[in-house]
Amino acid sequence: MDNSGQRQSDNGESDRATEPEGGKQQPRPREAGGGFLMGRPFGVPVYVSPSWFLVAALITWVFGGQLDRVLPELGAARYLVSLFFAVAFYASVLVHELAHTVAALHFKLPVRRIQLQFFGGVSEIEKETETPGREFVLAFVGPLLSLVLSGLFYLGMLFVEPDTVPGVLLAGLMISNLIVAAFNLLPGLPLDGGRMLRAVVWKLSGKPMTGTVAAAWSGRALAVAVLVGLPLLTQAGGLGEEPQSFGSVDSLTDALLAAILAAIIWTGAGNSLRMARLRERLPDLRARTLTRRAVPVAADTPLSEALRRANEAGARALVVVDGHGTPTAVVREAAIVGIPEHRRPWVAVSGLAQDLKDGMRVSAELTGEDLLDTLRATPATEYLVVEETGEIYGVLSTADVERAFVAAMARTPARPS
């Protein structure tokens, strides 16, 4: 499943990008909200969300019940086989996600991480594709790999007895990957099929936003269809099972599953639409217009004197310069606020400044996603903004960028024609 915008997700489950970091055995590293780091295939960190363990336990329990009917002689060992199936299934999900990741890296799109979580996986791709053709390929490779896996598991079934543990496992993996592929090909965001529909409409209309709107509303319609249709289909025995009576445990379980899937799809479609509209507003974020005017001061200048000069010049920021006028540091606004007024004549600005590091010099010409990417690469509270000639233009505060970003999110632009 995919999330139009910064994240791409798959497997009919979640949505498309967070930051990976890396005798007695040490515990797996965790990221806040990210889960457990399992490895870095192709240099991209793979996390397993804590919610995965809940789903793995559910799969183990449900598949174990199926095994009890097919292979009753297994006894309690059926749950060990079922756990193996759950792990193998999510390995298939990982392959699905890696397909998106490899395609993204091929198109020079940065991938922040892959996360395996409740109802599937997410490949967090940090930028949108530049053409509808690439968008279509990037979306299609995931379901394609799931179909390939399904075919490989089917071929494996030809070499084993059907009523054996390997036969049942291969059949289960064949069917589950086929379902993953089919579900993801449904034409609605945030699923892969929705991104493919977006690419087609984008190609026909020439407007990526038009494609997003069409695919997002298709996703919402799909969510309603899943919410209403799945319980009715299972109740009528339309999925190859015995018809269920209304109000039975199985029918209630199916209704709950349909509600969860519908909620995921509806939310993902809405997020895709919101992120696309935000991306239309991102060009309004301009380093030049957000920059505060600054005055240069020597490192030993008292804070009170530096603020007096700034007030006279109508500036709102201070830049520390050396004897040759070269900027060396930016005075932090938060540090200024923390100094009581009666102490400011005795405090030098050098004690409140942050030395300029690589990445803290920002071009005044940066806009939109390029500006955000630059700030994200070197986190700081203030940045020195310079002209192409190297001349000081001013100071860019992260707080100002955040406020402008929130304002852009709050605005709803007119719908495309």
Tab-separated table of C-alpha atoms in Angstrom:
chain	number	residue	atom	x	y	z
A	1	MET	CA	0.000	0.000	0.000
A	2	ASP	CA	1.301	3.470	-0.591
A	3	ASN	CA	0.972	6.862	0.845
A	4	SER	CA	1.218	9.586	-1.744
A	5	GLY	CA	3.612	12.153	-0.516
A	6	GLN	CA	6.677	11.428	1.564
A	7	ARG	CA	5.882	7.787	2.159
A	8	GLN	CA	5.373	4.802	0.003
A	9	SER	CA	3.804	1.775	1.517
A	10	ASP	CA	2.650	-1.504	0.334
A	11	ASN	CA	1.244	-4.935	0.810
A	12	GLY	CA	-2.235	-3.696	1.114
A	13	GLU	CA	-1.517	-2.636	4.495
A	14	SER	CA	-0.010	0.596	5.354
A	15	ASP	CA	1.248	3.568	3.729
A	16	ARG	CA	4.985	5.571	1.470
A	17	ALA	CA	8.239	7.887	3.854
A	18	THR	CA	12.554	7.469	10.306
A	19	GLU	CA	15.675	7.688	11.023
A	20	PRO	CA	17.782	4.614	11.482
A	21	GLU	CA	20.660	4.292	13.858
A	22	GLY	CA	22.218	1.462	13.643
A	23	GLY	CA	30.593	-11.919	25.179
A	24	LYS	CA	26.957	-10.753	26.010
A	25	GLN	CA	24.547	-10.087	23.255
A	26	GLN	CA	23.386	-6.465	23.089
A	27	PRO	CA	19.667	-5.675	22.620
A	28	ARG	CA	18.453	-4.584	19.214
A	29	PRO	CA	18.641	-0.791	18.813
A	30	ARG	CA	15.312	0.993	18.695
A	31	GLU	CA	14.201	4.257	17.242
A	32	ALA	CA	11.432	6.303	18.823
A	33	GLY	CA	8.291	5.183	17.048
A	34	GLY	CA	10.353	3.125	14.609
A	35	GLY	CA	10.708	-0.296	16.198
A	36	PHE	CA	13.648	-2.687	16.154
A	37	LEU	CA	16.445	-2.251	13.635
A	38	MET	CA	16.909	-5.581	11.827
A	39	GLY	CA	19.452	-4.694	9.143
A	40	ARG	CA	20.381	-2.366	6.278
A	41	PRO	CA	19.891	-4.017	2.887
A	42	PHE	CA	21.110	-1.685	0.119
A	43	GLY	CA	22.068	0.718	2.910
A	44	VAL	CA	18.420	1.276	3.882
A	45	PRO	CA	17.525	0.485	7.513
A	46	VAL	CA	14.749	-2.049	8.071
A	47	TYR	CA	12.675	-1.706	11.241
A	48	VAL	CA	10.162	-4.083	12.742
A	49	SER	CA	7.377	-2.262	14.585
A	50	PRO	CA	6.189	-3.649	17.928
A	51	SER	CA	2.744	-4.019	16.333
A	52	TRP	CA	4.231	-6.725	14.101
A	53	PHE	CA	4.495	-9.081	17.068
A	54	LEU	CA	0.764	-8.707	17.717
A	55	VAL	CA	-0.045	-9.549	14.096
A	56	ALA	CA	2.470	-12.415	14.079
A	57	ALA	CA	0.759	-13.881	17.139
A	58	LEU	CA	-2.642	-13.509	15.444
A	59	ILE	CA	-1.376	-15.177	12.257
A	60	THR	CA	0.158	-17.969	14.328
A	61	TRP	CA	-3.127	-18.586	16.114
A	62	VAL	CA	-5.312	-18.458	12.982
A	63	PHE	CA	-2.973	-20.514	10.795
A	64	GLY	CA	-2.526	-22.967	13.648
A	65	GLY	CA	-6.265	-23.559	13.653
A	66	GLN	CA	-6.153	-24.246	9.917
A	67	LEU	CA	-3.287	-26.693	10.394
A	68	ASP	CA	-5.228	-28.560	13.071
A	69	ARG	CA	-7.863	-29.407	10.478
A	70	VAL	CA	-5.382	-30.339	7.725
A	71	LEU	CA	-2.615	-31.977	9.783
A	72	PRO	CA	-4.159	-32.969	13.124
A	73	GLU	CA	-1.216	-35.236	13.910
A	74	LEU	CA	1.005	-32.209	14.517
A	75	GLY	CA	-0.624	-31.461	17.852
A	76	ALA	CA	0.873	-28.448	19.661
A	77	ALA	CA	3.756	-28.356	17.171
A	78	ARG	CA	1.349	-26.775	14.700
A	79	TYR	CA	1.882	-23.406	16.403
A	80	LEU	CA	5.631	-23.620	15.794
A	81	VAL	CA	4.896	-24.279	12.111
A	82	SER	CA	2.422	-21.385	12.129
A	83	LEU	CA	5.015	-19.047	13.626
A	84	PHE	CA	7.406	-20.029	10.848
A	85	PHE	CA	4.669	-19.184	8.341
A	86	ALA	CA	4.165	-15.738	9.936
A	87	VAL	CA	7.883	-14.974	9.726
A	88	ALA	CA	8.085	-16.277	6.137
A	89	PHE	CA	5.073	-14.198	5.133
A	90	TYR	CA	6.637	-11.015	6.492
A	91	ALA	CA	9.883	-11.932	4.738
A	92	SER	CA	7.777	-11.882	1.556
A	93	VAL	CA	6.454	-8.485	2.583
A	94	LEU	CA	10.045	-7.308	3.007
A	95	VAL	CA	10.869	-8.494	-0.525
A	96	HIS	CA	7.858	-6.512	-1.746
A	97	GLU	CA	9.183	-3.403	0.012
A	98	LEU	CA	12.726	-3.964	-1.221
A	99	ALA	CA	11.373	-3.934	-4.772
A	100	HIS	CA	10.103	-0.387	-4.197
A	101	THR	CA	13.379	0.542	-2.502
A	102	VAL	CA	15.608	-0.733	-5.296
A	103	ALA	CA	13.459	1.037	-7.897
A	104	ALA	CA	13.587	4.272	-5.887
A	105	LEU	CA	17.361	4.086	-5.529
A	106	HIS	CA	17.612	3.422	-9.261
A	107	PHE	CA	15.681	6.653	-9.873
A	108	LYS	CA	17.988	8.494	-7.426
A	109	LEU	CA	15.202	8.900	-4.855
A	110	PRO	CA	16.405	8.734	-1.231
A	111	VAL	CA	14.780	6.021	0.904
A	112	ARG	CA	14.660	6.869	4.565
A	113	ARG	CA	13.782	3.411	5.895
A	114	ILE	CA	11.607	0.328	5.515
A	115	GLN	CA	9.251	-0.549	8.336
A	116	LEU	CA	7.383	-3.813	8.844
A	117	GLN	CA	4.314	-3.140	10.919
A	118	PHE	CA	0.674	-3.945	11.552
A	119	PHE	CA	-0.925	-5.086	8.269
A	120	GLY	CA	2.229	-4.961	6.177
A	121	GLY	CA	5.146	-2.730	5.337
A	122	VAL	CA	6.149	0.836	4.521
A	123	SER	CA	8.964	2.043	2.280
A	124	GLU	CA	9.580	5.669	3.235
A	125	ILE	CA	10.704	7.373	0.048
A	126	GLU	CA	11.556	10.983	0.742
A	127	LYS	CA	10.853	12.526	-2.661
A	128	GLU	CA	8.246	12.201	-5.347
A	129	THR	CA	9.124	10.887	-8.780
A	130	GLU	CA	9.576	13.473	-11.520
A	131	THR	CA	7.583	11.727	-14.244
A	132	PRO	CA	4.370	9.661	-14.364
A	133	GLY	CA	6.261	6.825	-16.045
A	134	ARG	CA	8.657	6.482	-13.132
A	135	GLU	CA	5.759	6.760	-10.706
A	136	PHE	CA	4.010	3.863	-12.440
A	137	VAL	CA	7.122	1.677	-12.424
A	138	LEU	CA	7.902	2.495	-8.798
A	139	ALA	CA	4.392	1.466	-7.759
A	140	PHE	CA	4.127	-1.615	-9.963
A	141	VAL	CA	7.366	-3.360	-8.954
A	142	GLY	CA	6.014	-4.236	-5.490
A	143	PRO	CA	2.948	-6.208	-6.632
A	144	LEU	CA	5.041	-7.662	-9.464
A	145	LEU	CA	7.528	-9.131	-6.976
A	146	SER	CA	4.649	-10.494	-4.879
A	147	LEU	CA	3.271	-12.203	-7.994
A	148	VAL	CA	6.717	-13.627	-8.760
A	149	LEU	CA	6.996	-14.971	-5.216
A	150	SER	CA	3.534	-16.498	-5.503
A	151	GLY	CA	4.607	-18.242	-8.694
A	152	LEU	CA	7.813	-19.535	-7.104
A	153	PHE	CA	5.900	-20.951	-4.153
A	154	TYR	CA	3.505	-22.606	-6.599
A	155	LEU	CA	6.421	-24.223	-8.391
A	156	GLY	CA	7.724	-25.428	-5.042
A	157	MET	CA	4.375	-27.096	-4.373
A	158	LEU	CA	4.908	-29.302	-7.423
A	159	PHE	CA	7.828	-31.036	-5.712
A	160	VAL	CA	6.207	-31.829	-2.333
A	161	GLU	CA	3.219	-33.776	-1.109
A	162	PRO	CA	0.181	-31.521	-0.537
A	163	ASP	CA	-0.805	-32.923	2.872
A	164	THR	CA	2.587	-32.331	4.477
A	165	VAL	CA	4.051	-29.435	6.425
A	166	PRO	CA	6.125	-28.164	3.445
A	167	GLY	CA	3.112	-28.540	1.158
A	168	VAL	CA	0.814	-26.570	3.478
A	169	LEU	CA	3.430	-23.853	4.083
A	170	LEU	CA	4.123	-23.395	0.371
A	171	ALA	CA	0.401	-23.277	-0.386
A	172	GLY	CA	-0.172	-20.702	2.340
A	173	LEU	CA	2.692	-18.521	1.124
A	174	MET	CA	1.544	-18.845	-2.483
A	175	ILE	CA	-1.988	-17.740	-1.610
A	176	SER	CA	-0.909	-14.963	0.787
A	177	ASN	CA	1.464	-13.399	-1.742
A	178	LEU	CA	-1.225	-13.617	-4.411
A	179	ILE	CA	-3.627	-11.793	-2.071
A	180	VAL	CA	-0.984	-9.147	-1.280
A	181	ALA	CA	-0.412	-8.530	-4.989
A	182	ALA	CA	-4.111	-8.452	-5.849
A	183	PHE	CA	-5.009	-6.171	-2.953
A	184	ASN	CA	-2.217	-3.737	-3.730
A	185	LEU	CA	-3.286	-3.528	-7.359
A	186	LEU	CA	-6.704	-2.147	-6.385
A	187	PRO	CA	-6.982	1.337	-7.944
A	188	GLY	CA	-7.030	3.645	-4.964
A	189	LEU	CA	-4.507	5.459	-2.810
A	190	PRO	CA	-2.645	4.629	-0.671
A	191	LEU	CA	-2.318	1.235	-2.421
A	192	ASP	CA	0.162	0.597	-5.223
A	193	GLY	CA	-2.727	0.405	-7.677
A	194	GLY	CA	-3.735	3.879	-6.565
A	195	ARG	CA	-0.281	5.194	-7.357
A	196	MET	CA	-0.491	3.517	-10.746
A	197	LEU	CA	-3.867	5.182	-11.335
A	198	ARG	CA	-2.354	8.482	-10.242
A	199	ALA	CA	0.441	8.023	-12.776
A	200	VAL	CA	-2.023	7.313	-15.593
A	201	VAL	CA	-4.207	10.348	-14.790
A	202	TRP	CA	-1.081	12.467	-14.358
A	203	LYS	CA	0.112	11.381	-17.805
A	204	LEU	CA	-3.252	12.090	-19.437
A	205	SER	CA	-3.870	15.436	-17.714
A	206	GLY	CA	-0.303	16.647	-17.408
A	207	LYS	CA	-1.010	17.549	-13.767
A	208	PRO	CA	0.276	15.405	-10.877
A	209	MET	CA	-2.246	16.994	-8.522
A	210	THR	CA	-5.132	15.944	-10.769
A	211	GLY	CA	-3.832	12.376	-10.633
A	212	THR	CA	-3.571	12.499	-6.850
A	213	VAL	CA	-7.111	13.816	-6.434
A	214	ALA	CA	-8.537	11.110	-8.700
A	215	ALA	CA	-6.590	8.310	-7.004
A	216	ALA	CA	-7.356	9.599	-3.499
A	217	TRP	CA	-11.114	9.717	-4.098
A	218	SER	CA	-10.904	6.299	-5.718
A	219	GLY	CA	-9.194	5.139	-2.531
A	220	ARG	CA	-11.990	6.536	-0.399
A	221	ALA	CA	-14.569	4.781	-2.546
A	222	LEU	CA	-12.527	1.602	-2.188
A	223	ALA	CA	-12.515	2.021	1.594
A	224	VAL	CA	-16.318	2.205	1.634
A	225	ALA	CA	-16.516	-0.844	-0.650
A	226	VAL	CA	-14.256	-2.825	1.690
A	227	LEU	CA	-16.203	-1.735	4.768
A	228	VAL	CA	-19.563	-2.786	3.318
A	229	GLY	CA	-18.665	-5.425	0.770
A	230	LEU	CA	-16.188	-7.652	2.588
A	231	PRO	CA	-18.551	-8.672	5.434
A	232	LEU	CA	-21.401	-9.239	2.938
A	233	LEU	CA	-19.138	-11.312	0.700
A	234	THR	CA	-17.886	-13.544	3.500
A	235	GLN	CA	-21.360	-13.859	4.989
A	236	ALA	CA	-22.643	-15.126	1.642
A	237	GLY	CA	-19.739	-17.547	1.253
A	238	GLY	CA	-18.316	-15.614	-1.658
A	239	LEU	CA	-14.696	-16.331	-0.686
A	240	GLY	CA	-15.012	-20.096	-0.919
A	241	GLU	CA	-16.069	-20.559	2.697
A	242	GLU	CA	-19.315	-21.734	4.215
A	243	PRO	CA	-21.961	-18.998	4.449
A	244	GLN	CA	-21.942	-17.381	7.881
A	245	SER	CA	-24.911	-16.448	9.999
A	246	PHE	CA	-25.183	-12.786	10.891
A	247	GLY	CA	-23.851	-12.142	14.396
A	248	SER	CA	-21.605	-15.218	14.526
A	249	VAL	CA	-18.048	-14.914	15.834
A	250	ASP	CA	-16.622	-15.343	12.322
A	251	SER	CA	-18.911	-12.696	10.845
A	252	LEU	CA	-17.996	-10.235	13.606
A	253	THR	CA	-14.301	-10.951	13.036
A	254	ASP	CA	-14.705	-10.299	9.321
A	255	ALA	CA	-16.562	-7.065	10.030
A	256	LEU	CA	-13.779	-5.919	12.386
A	257	LEU	CA	-11.122	-6.770	9.798
A	258	ALA	CA	-13.073	-4.894	7.120
A	259	ALA	CA	-13.372	-1.856	9.404
A	260	ILE	CA	-9.619	-1.840	10.080
A	261	LEU	CA	-8.738	-2.175	6.396
A	262	ALA	CA	-11.275	0.498	5.425
A	263	ALA	CA	-9.911	2.875	8.056
A	264	ILE	CA	-6.336	2.344	6.848
A	265	ILE	CA	-7.292	2.944	3.221
A	266	TRP	CA	-9.488	5.982	3.979
A	267	THR	CA	-6.829	7.574	6.193
A	268	GLY	CA	-4.067	6.828	3.710
A	269	ALA	CA	-6.063	8.344	0.857
A	270	GLY	CA	-6.733	11.470	2.895
A	271	ASN	CA	-3.076	11.786	3.884
A	272	SER	CA	-2.033	11.363	0.266
A	273	LEU	CA	-4.336	14.182	-0.779
A	274	ARG	CA	-3.188	16.411	2.077
A	275	MET	CA	0.500	15.850	1.324
A	276	ALA	CA	-0.016	16.513	-2.386
A	277	ARG	CA	-1.757	19.803	-1.624
A	278	LEU	CA	1.007	20.689	0.801
A	279	ARG	CA	3.603	19.964	-1.862
A	280	GLU	CA	1.849	22.466	-4.105
A	281	ARG	CA	2.378	25.067	-1.392
A	282	LEU	CA	6.013	24.194	-0.670
A	283	PRO	CA	7.395	26.593	-3.300
A	284	ASP	CA	6.008	29.380	-1.062
A	285	LEU	CA	8.729	28.457	1.465
A	286	ARG	CA	11.592	30.684	0.349
A	287	ALA	CA	14.779	31.186	2.305
A	288	ARG	CA	14.998	34.779	1.121
A	289	THR	CA	11.526	35.775	2.347
A	290	LEU	CA	11.823	33.900	5.652
A	291	THR	CA	15.264	35.236	6.547
A	292	ARG	CA	15.674	37.734	9.373
A	293	ARG	CA	17.857	40.731	8.785
A	294	ALA	CA	21.068	40.443	10.812
A	295	VAL	CA	23.855	42.747	12.008
A	296	PRO	CA	27.488	41.620	12.283
A	297	VAL	CA	29.151	41.971	15.682
A	298	ALA	CA	32.542	41.051	17.114
A	299	ALA	CA	32.753	38.084	19.471
A	300	ASP	CA	33.514	40.236	22.541
A	301	THR	CA	30.604	42.637	21.970
A	302	PRO	CA	28.328	42.887	25.045
A	303	LEU	CA	24.873	41.506	24.392
A	304	SER	CA	23.204	44.814	25.337
A	305	GLU	CA	25.335	46.714	22.794
A	306	ALA	CA	24.703	44.101	20.090
A	307	LEU	CA	20.947	44.316	20.656
A	308	ARG	CA	21.100	48.124	20.541
A	309	ARG	CA	22.797	47.989	17.137
A	310	ALA	CA	20.244	45.471	15.903
A	311	ASN	CA	17.345	47.661	17.030
A	312	GLU	CA	18.844	50.703	15.314
A	313	ALA	CA	19.234	48.751	12.095
A	314	GLY	CA	15.782	47.183	12.322
A	315	ALA	CA	17.399	43.717	12.459
A	316	ARG	CA	16.234	40.669	14.401
A	317	ALA	CA	19.363	38.536	14.414
A	318	LEU	CA	23.061	38.708	15.266
A	319	VAL	CA	26.010	37.206	13.380
A	320	VAL	CA	29.441	36.938	15.020
A	321	VAL	CA	32.292	37.924	12.667
A	322	ASP	CA	36.075	37.866	13.018
A	323	GLY	CA	38.464	40.753	12.448
A	324	HIS	CA	38.186	40.358	8.688
A	325	GLY	CA	34.380	40.443	8.725
A	326	THR	CA	34.062	36.724	8.044
A	327	PRO	CA	31.062	35.149	9.822
A	328	THR	CA	32.060	32.533	12.394
A	329	ALA	CA	28.901	31.958	14.458
A	330	VAL	CA	25.206	32.772	14.783
A	331	VAL	CA	23.793	34.047	18.070
A	332	ARG	CA	20.976	31.800	19.264
A	333	GLU	CA	17.682	33.568	19.884
A	334	ALA	CA	16.749	31.172	22.697
A	335	ALA	CA	19.995	31.986	24.487
A	336	ILE	CA	19.295	35.724	24.256
A	337	VAL	CA	15.845	35.298	25.759
A	338	GLY	CA	17.371	33.382	28.669
A	339	ILE	CA	19.594	36.292	29.732
A	340	PRO	CA	17.923	38.811	32.129
A	341	GLU	CA	18.119	42.390	30.917
A	342	HIS	CA	20.240	43.611	33.850
A	343	ARG	CA	22.955	41.046	33.013
A	344	ARG	CA	23.140	41.718	29.277
A	345	PRO	CA	25.860	44.442	29.520
A	346	TRP	CA	28.178	41.869	31.151
A	347	VAL	CA	27.566	38.969	28.746
A	348	ALA	CA	29.537	38.711	25.489
A	349	VAL	CA	27.686	37.479	22.421
A	350	SER	CA	30.319	34.780	21.890
A	351	GLY	CA	28.934	32.892	24.882
A	352	LEU	CA	25.477	32.750	23.254
A	353	ALA	CA	26.560	31.846	19.737
A	354	GLN	CA	26.615	28.588	17.813
A	355	ASP	CA	29.694	28.090	15.665
A	356	LEU	CA	28.956	27.774	11.974
A	357	LYS	CA	29.381	24.159	10.895
A	358	ASP	CA	29.276	22.636	7.440
A	359	GLY	CA	25.685	22.820	6.263
A	360	MET	CA	24.746	25.851	8.367
A	361	ARG	CA	25.377	28.226	5.480
A	362	VAL	CA	22.203	28.337	3.392
A	363	SER	CA	21.743	29.895	-0.020
A	364	ALA	CA	19.175	32.679	-0.152
A	365	GLU	CA	17.842	31.127	-3.369
A	366	LEU	CA	16.691	27.849	-1.774
A	367	THR	CA	12.952	27.156	-1.861
A	368	GLY	CA	10.448	24.390	-1.109
A	369	GLU	CA	11.659	20.843	-0.686
A	370	ASP	CA	15.272	21.809	-1.451
A	371	LEU	CA	15.194	24.200	1.490
A	372	LEU	CA	13.658	21.606	3.809
A	373	ASP	CA	16.154	18.947	2.693
A	374	THR	CA	19.053	21.290	3.390
A	375	LEU	CA	17.825	22.129	6.880
A	376	ARG	CA	17.085	18.471	7.613
A	377	ALA	CA	20.628	17.472	6.629
A	378	THR	CA	22.169	19.722	9.308
A	379	PRO	CA	19.763	20.255	12.233
A	380	ALA	CA	20.196	23.603	13.971
A	381	THR	CA	18.101	26.409	15.435
A	382	GLU	CA	19.541	29.155	13.203
A	383	TYR	CA	21.316	29.202	9.851
A	384	LEU	CA	23.406	31.830	8.124
A	385	VAL	CA	21.803	32.819	4.822
A	386	VAL	CA	24.225	34.001	2.168
A	387	GLU	CA	24.013	35.357	-1.362
A	388	GLU	CA	25.624	33.517	-4.261
A	389	THR	CA	28.546	35.939	-3.910
A	390	GLY	CA	29.074	34.802	-0.300
A	391	GLU	CA	27.763	38.060	1.150
A	392	ILE	CA	25.725	37.774	4.365
A	393	TYR	CA	22.009	38.105	3.700
A	394	GLY	CA	20.692	37.322	7.193
A	395	VAL	CA	19.754	34.544	9.598
A	396	LEU	CA	17.127	31.885	9.017
A	397	SER	CA	15.404	30.606	12.151
A	398	THR	CA	14.062	27.067	12.215
A	399	ALA	CA	11.087	28.372	14.188
A	400	ASP	CA	10.171	30.716	11.319
A	401	VAL	CA	10.377	27.870	8.806
A	402	GLU	CA	8.199	25.665	10.999
A	403	ARG	CA	5.569	28.394	11.328
A	404	ALA	CA	5.540	28.914	7.559
A	405	PHE	CA	5.283	25.159	7.038
A	406	VAL	CA	2.310	24.881	9.409
A	407	ALA	CA	0.649	27.838	7.701
A	408	ALA	CA	1.116	26.102	4.341
A	409	MET	CA	-0.506	22.960	5.718
A	410	ALA	CA	-3.443	24.953	7.062
A	411	ARG	CA	-4.180	26.589	3.750
A	412	THR	CA	-6.336	24.622	1.307
A	413	PRO	CA	-5.556	25.626	-2.243
A	414	ALA	CA	-8.175	25.642	-4.949
A	415	ARG	CA	-8.788	22.259	-6.504
A	416	PRO	CA	-7.147	21.767	-9.893
A	417	SER	CA	-9.357	22.048	-12.927
